[in-house]
Short mmCIF file of C-alpha atoms in Angstrom, two decimals:
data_model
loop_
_atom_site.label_atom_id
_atom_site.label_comp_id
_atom_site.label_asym_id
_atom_site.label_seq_id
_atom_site.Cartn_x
_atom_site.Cartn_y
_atom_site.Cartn_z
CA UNK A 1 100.19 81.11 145.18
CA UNK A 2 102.71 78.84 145.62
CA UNK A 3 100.74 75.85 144.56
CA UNK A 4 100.44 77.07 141.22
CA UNK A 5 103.72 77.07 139.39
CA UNK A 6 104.01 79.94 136.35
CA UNK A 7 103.08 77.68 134.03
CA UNK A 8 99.76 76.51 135.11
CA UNK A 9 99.07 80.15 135.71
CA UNK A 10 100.45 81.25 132.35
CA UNK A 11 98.42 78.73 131.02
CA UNK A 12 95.27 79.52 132.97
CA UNK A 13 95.80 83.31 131.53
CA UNK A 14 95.92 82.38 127.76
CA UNK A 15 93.12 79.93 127.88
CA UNK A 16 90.10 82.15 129.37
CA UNK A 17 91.82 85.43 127.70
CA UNK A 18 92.00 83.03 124.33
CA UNK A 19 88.14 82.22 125.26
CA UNK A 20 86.73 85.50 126.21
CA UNK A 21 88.52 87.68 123.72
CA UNK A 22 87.43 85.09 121.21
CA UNK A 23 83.71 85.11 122.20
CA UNK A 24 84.04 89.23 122.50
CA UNK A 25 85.32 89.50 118.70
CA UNK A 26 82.42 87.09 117.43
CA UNK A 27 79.98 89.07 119.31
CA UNK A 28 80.94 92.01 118.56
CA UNK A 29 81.67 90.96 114.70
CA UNK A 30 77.78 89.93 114.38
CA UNK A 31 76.70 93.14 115.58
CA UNK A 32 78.73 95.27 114.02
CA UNK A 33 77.49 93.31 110.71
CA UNK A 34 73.67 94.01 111.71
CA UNK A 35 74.48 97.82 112.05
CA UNK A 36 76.61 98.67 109.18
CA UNK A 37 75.36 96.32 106.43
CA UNK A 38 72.54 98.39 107.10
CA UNK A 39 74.15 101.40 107.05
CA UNK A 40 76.83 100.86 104.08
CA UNK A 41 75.33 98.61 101.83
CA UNK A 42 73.88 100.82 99.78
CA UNK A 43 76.40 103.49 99.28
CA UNK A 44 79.24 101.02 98.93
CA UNK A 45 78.03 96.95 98.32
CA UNK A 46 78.17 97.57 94.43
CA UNK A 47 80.35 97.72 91.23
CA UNK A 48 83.39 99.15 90.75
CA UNK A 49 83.90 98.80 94.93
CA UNK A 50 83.13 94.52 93.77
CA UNK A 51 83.44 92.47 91.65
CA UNK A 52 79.96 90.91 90.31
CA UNK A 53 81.22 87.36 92.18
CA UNK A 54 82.15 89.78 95.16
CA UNK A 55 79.03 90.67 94.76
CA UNK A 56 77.36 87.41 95.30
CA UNK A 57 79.37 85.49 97.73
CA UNK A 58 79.50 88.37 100.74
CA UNK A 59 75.91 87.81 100.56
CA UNK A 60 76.20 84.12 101.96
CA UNK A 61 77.31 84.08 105.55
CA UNK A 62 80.52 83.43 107.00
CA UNK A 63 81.51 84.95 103.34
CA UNK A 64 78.86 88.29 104.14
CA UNK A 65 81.13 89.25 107.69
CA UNK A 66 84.17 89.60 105.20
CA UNK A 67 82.26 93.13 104.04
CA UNK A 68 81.79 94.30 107.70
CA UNK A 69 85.04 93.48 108.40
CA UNK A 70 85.97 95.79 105.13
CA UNK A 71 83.52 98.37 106.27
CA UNK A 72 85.30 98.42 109.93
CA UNK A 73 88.87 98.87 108.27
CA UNK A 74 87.14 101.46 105.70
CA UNK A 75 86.19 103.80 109.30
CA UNK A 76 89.30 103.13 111.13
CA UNK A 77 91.92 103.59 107.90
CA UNK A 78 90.55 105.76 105.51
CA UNK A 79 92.78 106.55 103.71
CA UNK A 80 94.30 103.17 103.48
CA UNK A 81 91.32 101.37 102.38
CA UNK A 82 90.07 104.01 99.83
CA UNK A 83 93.36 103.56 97.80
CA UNK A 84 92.99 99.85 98.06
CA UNK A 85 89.28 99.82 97.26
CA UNK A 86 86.61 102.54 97.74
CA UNK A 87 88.09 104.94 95.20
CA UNK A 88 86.57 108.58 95.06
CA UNK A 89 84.14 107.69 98.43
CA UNK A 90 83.59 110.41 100.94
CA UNK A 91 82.46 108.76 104.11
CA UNK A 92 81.86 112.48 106.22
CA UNK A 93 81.98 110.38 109.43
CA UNK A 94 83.04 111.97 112.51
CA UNK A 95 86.98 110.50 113.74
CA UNK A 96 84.91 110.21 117.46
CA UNK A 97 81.59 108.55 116.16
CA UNK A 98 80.32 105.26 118.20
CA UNK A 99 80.68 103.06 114.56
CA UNK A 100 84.68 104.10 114.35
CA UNK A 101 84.74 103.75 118.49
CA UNK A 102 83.56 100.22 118.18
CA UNK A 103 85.04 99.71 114.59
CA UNK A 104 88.68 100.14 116.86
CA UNK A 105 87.63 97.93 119.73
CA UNK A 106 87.00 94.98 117.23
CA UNK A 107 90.46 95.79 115.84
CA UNK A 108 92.05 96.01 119.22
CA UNK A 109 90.21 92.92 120.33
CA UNK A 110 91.66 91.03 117.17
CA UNK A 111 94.67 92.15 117.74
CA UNK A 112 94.91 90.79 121.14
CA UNK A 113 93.16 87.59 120.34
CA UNK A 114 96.15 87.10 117.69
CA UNK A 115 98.89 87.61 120.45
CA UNK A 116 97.42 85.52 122.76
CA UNK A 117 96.32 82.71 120.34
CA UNK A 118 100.44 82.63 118.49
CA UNK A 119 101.20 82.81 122.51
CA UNK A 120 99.42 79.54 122.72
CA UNK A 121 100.52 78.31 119.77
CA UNK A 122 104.38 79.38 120.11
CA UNK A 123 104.38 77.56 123.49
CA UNK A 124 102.69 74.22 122.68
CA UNK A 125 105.75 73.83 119.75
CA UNK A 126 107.97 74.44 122.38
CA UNK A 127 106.47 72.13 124.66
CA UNK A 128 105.86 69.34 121.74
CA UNK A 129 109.66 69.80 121.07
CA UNK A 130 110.49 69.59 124.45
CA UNK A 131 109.02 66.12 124.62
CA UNK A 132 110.28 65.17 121.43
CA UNK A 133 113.83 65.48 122.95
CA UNK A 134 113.11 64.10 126.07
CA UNK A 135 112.12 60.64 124.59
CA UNK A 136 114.94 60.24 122.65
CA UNK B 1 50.12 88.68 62.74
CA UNK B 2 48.36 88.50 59.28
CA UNK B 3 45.81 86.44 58.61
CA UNK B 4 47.86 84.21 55.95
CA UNK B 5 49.14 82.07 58.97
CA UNK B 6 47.29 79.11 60.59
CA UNK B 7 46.62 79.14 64.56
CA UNK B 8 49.04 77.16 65.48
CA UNK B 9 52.02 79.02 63.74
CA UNK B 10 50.33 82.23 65.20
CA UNK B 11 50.91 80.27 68.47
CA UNK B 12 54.29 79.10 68.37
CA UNK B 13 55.55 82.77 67.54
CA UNK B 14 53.01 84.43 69.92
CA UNK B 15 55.46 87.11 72.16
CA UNK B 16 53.75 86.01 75.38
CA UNK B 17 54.04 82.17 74.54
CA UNK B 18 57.49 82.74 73.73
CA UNK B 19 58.56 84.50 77.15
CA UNK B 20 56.40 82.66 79.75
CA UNK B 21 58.89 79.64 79.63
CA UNK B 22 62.35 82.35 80.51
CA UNK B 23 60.10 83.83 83.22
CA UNK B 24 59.89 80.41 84.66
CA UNK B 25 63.17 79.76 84.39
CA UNK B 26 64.10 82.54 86.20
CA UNK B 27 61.77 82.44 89.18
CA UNK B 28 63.39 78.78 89.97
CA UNK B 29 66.88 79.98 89.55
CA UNK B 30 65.92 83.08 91.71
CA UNK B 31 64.44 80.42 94.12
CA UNK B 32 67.77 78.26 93.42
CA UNK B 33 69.54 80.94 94.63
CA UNK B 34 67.68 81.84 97.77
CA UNK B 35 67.41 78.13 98.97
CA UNK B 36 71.41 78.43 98.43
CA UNK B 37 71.98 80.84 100.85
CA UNK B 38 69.44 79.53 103.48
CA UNK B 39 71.29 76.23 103.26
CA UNK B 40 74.74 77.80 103.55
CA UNK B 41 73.59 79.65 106.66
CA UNK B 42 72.08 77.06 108.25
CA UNK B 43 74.76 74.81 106.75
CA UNK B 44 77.56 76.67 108.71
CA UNK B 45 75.50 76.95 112.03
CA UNK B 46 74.65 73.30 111.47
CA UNK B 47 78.79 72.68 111.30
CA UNK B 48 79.28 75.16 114.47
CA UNK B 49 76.29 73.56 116.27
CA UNK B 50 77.78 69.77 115.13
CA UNK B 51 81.34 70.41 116.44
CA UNK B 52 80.43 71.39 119.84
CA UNK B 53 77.48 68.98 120.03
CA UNK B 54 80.34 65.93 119.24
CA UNK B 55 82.65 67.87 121.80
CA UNK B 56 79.85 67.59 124.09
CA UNK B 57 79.06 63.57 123.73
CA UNK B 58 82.77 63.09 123.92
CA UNK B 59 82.85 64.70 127.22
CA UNK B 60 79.91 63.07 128.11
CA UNK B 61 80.96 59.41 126.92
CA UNK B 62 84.35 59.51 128.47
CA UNK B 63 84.63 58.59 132.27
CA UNK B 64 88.18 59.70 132.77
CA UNK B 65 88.57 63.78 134.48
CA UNK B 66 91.65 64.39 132.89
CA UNK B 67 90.31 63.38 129.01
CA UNK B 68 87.04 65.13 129.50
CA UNK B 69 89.10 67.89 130.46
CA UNK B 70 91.27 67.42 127.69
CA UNK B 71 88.61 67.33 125.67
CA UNK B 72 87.25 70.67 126.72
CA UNK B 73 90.55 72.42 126.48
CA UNK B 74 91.29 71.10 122.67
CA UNK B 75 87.33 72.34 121.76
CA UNK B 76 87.74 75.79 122.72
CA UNK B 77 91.36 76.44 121.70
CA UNK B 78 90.63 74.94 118.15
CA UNK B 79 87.08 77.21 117.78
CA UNK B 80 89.12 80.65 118.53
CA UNK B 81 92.05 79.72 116.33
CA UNK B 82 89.81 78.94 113.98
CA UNK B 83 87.52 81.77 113.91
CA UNK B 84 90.37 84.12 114.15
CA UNK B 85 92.17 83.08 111.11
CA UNK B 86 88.64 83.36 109.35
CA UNK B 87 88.47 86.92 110.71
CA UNK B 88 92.29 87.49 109.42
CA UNK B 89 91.98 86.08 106.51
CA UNK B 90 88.71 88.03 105.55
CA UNK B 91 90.44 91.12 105.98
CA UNK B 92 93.36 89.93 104.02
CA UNK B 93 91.41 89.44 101.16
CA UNK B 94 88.88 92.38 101.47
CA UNK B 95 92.35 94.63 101.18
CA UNK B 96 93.84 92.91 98.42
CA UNK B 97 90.36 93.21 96.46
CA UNK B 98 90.78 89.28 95.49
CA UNK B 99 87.09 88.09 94.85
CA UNK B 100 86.43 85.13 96.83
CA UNK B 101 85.98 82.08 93.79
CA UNK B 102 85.53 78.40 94.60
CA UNK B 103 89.52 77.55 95.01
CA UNK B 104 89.85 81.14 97.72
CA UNK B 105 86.48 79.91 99.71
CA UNK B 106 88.02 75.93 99.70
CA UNK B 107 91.63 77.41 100.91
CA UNK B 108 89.62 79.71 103.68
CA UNK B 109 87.92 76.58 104.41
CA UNK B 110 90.84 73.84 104.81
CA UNK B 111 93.04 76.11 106.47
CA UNK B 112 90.48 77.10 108.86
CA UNK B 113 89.96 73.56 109.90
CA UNK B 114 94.15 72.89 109.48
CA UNK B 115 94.79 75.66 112.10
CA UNK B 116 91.71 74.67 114.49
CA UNK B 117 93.03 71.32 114.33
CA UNK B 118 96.19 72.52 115.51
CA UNK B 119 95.39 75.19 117.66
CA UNK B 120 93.09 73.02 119.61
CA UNK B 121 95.81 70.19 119.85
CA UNK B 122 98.34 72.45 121.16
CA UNK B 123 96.32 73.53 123.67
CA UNK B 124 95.66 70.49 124.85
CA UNK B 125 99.17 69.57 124.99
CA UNK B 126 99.89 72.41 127.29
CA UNK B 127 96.76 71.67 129.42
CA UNK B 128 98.03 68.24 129.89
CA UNK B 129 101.89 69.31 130.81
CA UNK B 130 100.71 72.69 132.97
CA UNK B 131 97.03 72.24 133.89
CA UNK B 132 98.03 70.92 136.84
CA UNK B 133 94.37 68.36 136.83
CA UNK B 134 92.61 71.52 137.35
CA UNK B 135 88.84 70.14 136.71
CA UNK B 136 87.68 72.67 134.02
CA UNK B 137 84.70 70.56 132.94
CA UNK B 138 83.08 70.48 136.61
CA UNK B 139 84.45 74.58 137.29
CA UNK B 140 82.75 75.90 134.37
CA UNK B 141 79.36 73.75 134.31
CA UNK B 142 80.21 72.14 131.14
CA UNK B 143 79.95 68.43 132.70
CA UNK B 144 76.29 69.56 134.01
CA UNK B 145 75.02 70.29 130.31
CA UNK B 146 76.90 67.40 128.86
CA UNK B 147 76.25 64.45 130.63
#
């Protein structure tokens, strides 16, 4: 242990947590995208919820995960997201269905994924500023 | 039609003559279109698949540990910064109900790249202060596939 000082460890920590929260969210984003484009598109991938552009540009990928990612925030905040956007749509879904399970994870893995990438960020300034006044 | 015209003015106003050319026109902007999005797809996994394959010769061209290393370090952190302001910034925009024109998809664009660049550049920093020479490339069977 004692080889290791805290910040090669703390550093250690953010890096693979940086790497495999980032490769869970992508995952997870892609499949989430297969299941409820499938699912949603129908009832909700049309005027007045978009525009006409709308429309056409969430059909082009990376553009077309910006829906999923609406559809997620649609099963986790209701509410929210139907005042914002889906007006007058009644989704019936169950609060402990698999699609708002998983719709959660994605948001709690995107949460964490922020933390630990502003963590990484936050410190390197520190450490670039740190340098900066050591070479003066 | 009546009989008072010639053939060729019964031609030049004939309903089928007239829409065969707009039904052409559609099919290749229909085609346009679908050709569009094949090329943006493989466009972006092109991008994806060009940044890690440069990565990758880096790693393999250098002969120094420590910049290979380096090297590794500034890839990943600048792919997950970058993918998770795409991801923030998609849902940004999906709640505000801004359509996505030209000048939104250019500013998702540059400031992907702007905070990979730094993400991935900060990272590296920090690998190079803390990492303590920890051989990442060699640990994780990176140097193995690039080489």
């Amino acid at each position: 242990m004692s080889e290791y000082s805290f910040g090669t460890i703390a550093f250690y920590a953010l890096f693979f947590g940086e790497a495999i929260f980032g490769i869970g969210m992508i995952v997870l984003l892609h499949v989430m995208h297969f299941i409820l484009t499938r699912k949603f598109d129908s009832l909700l991938f049309k005027e007045p919820y978009f525009r006409k552009n709308e429309l056409f540009v969430y059909t082009i990928w990376p553009f077309s995960l910006i829906r999923t990612i609406g559809y997620m925030l649609f099963l986790v905040f209701p509410d929210y997201v139907k005042r914002k956007r889906f007006k007058d749509v009644e989704l019936n879904l169950d609060r402990g269905s698999a699609l708002v399970f998983f719709s959660q994870l994605f948001l709690f893995v995107v949460v964490v994924e922020s933390l630990l990438v502003l963590a990484m960020i936050g410190w390197g300034l520190v450490e670039m500023v740190l340098s900066l006044i050591r070479l003066q | 039609m009546g009989s008072s015209k010639s053939a060729s003015e019964i031609l030049r106003i004939s309903r089928s003559k007239g829409t065969a050319p707009t039904h052409m026109l559609k099919h290749q902007a229909d085609r346009l279109l679908r050709i569009s999005k094949y090329a943006s797809r493989g466009g972006g996994v092109l991008l994806a698949t060009a940044s890690l394959g440069v990565a990758c010769s880096d790693i393999a061209h250098t002969d120094n540990i420590q910049e290979k290393n380096e090297i590794l370090v500034e890839t990943v952190g600048g792919i997950f910064t970058g993918t998770l302001y795409g991801v923030v910034t998609g849902a940004m925009i999906f709640i505000a109900a801004t359509p996505v024109g030209w000048v939104a998809a250019l500013v998702i664009g540059v400031g992907g790249v702007a905070w990979s660049y730094l993400g991935g550049k900060l990272a590296k920093n920090i690998y190079s202060i803390h990492g303590n020479k920890i051989d990442l490339v060699s640990g994780l069977l990176v140097g193995g596939v690039c080489k």
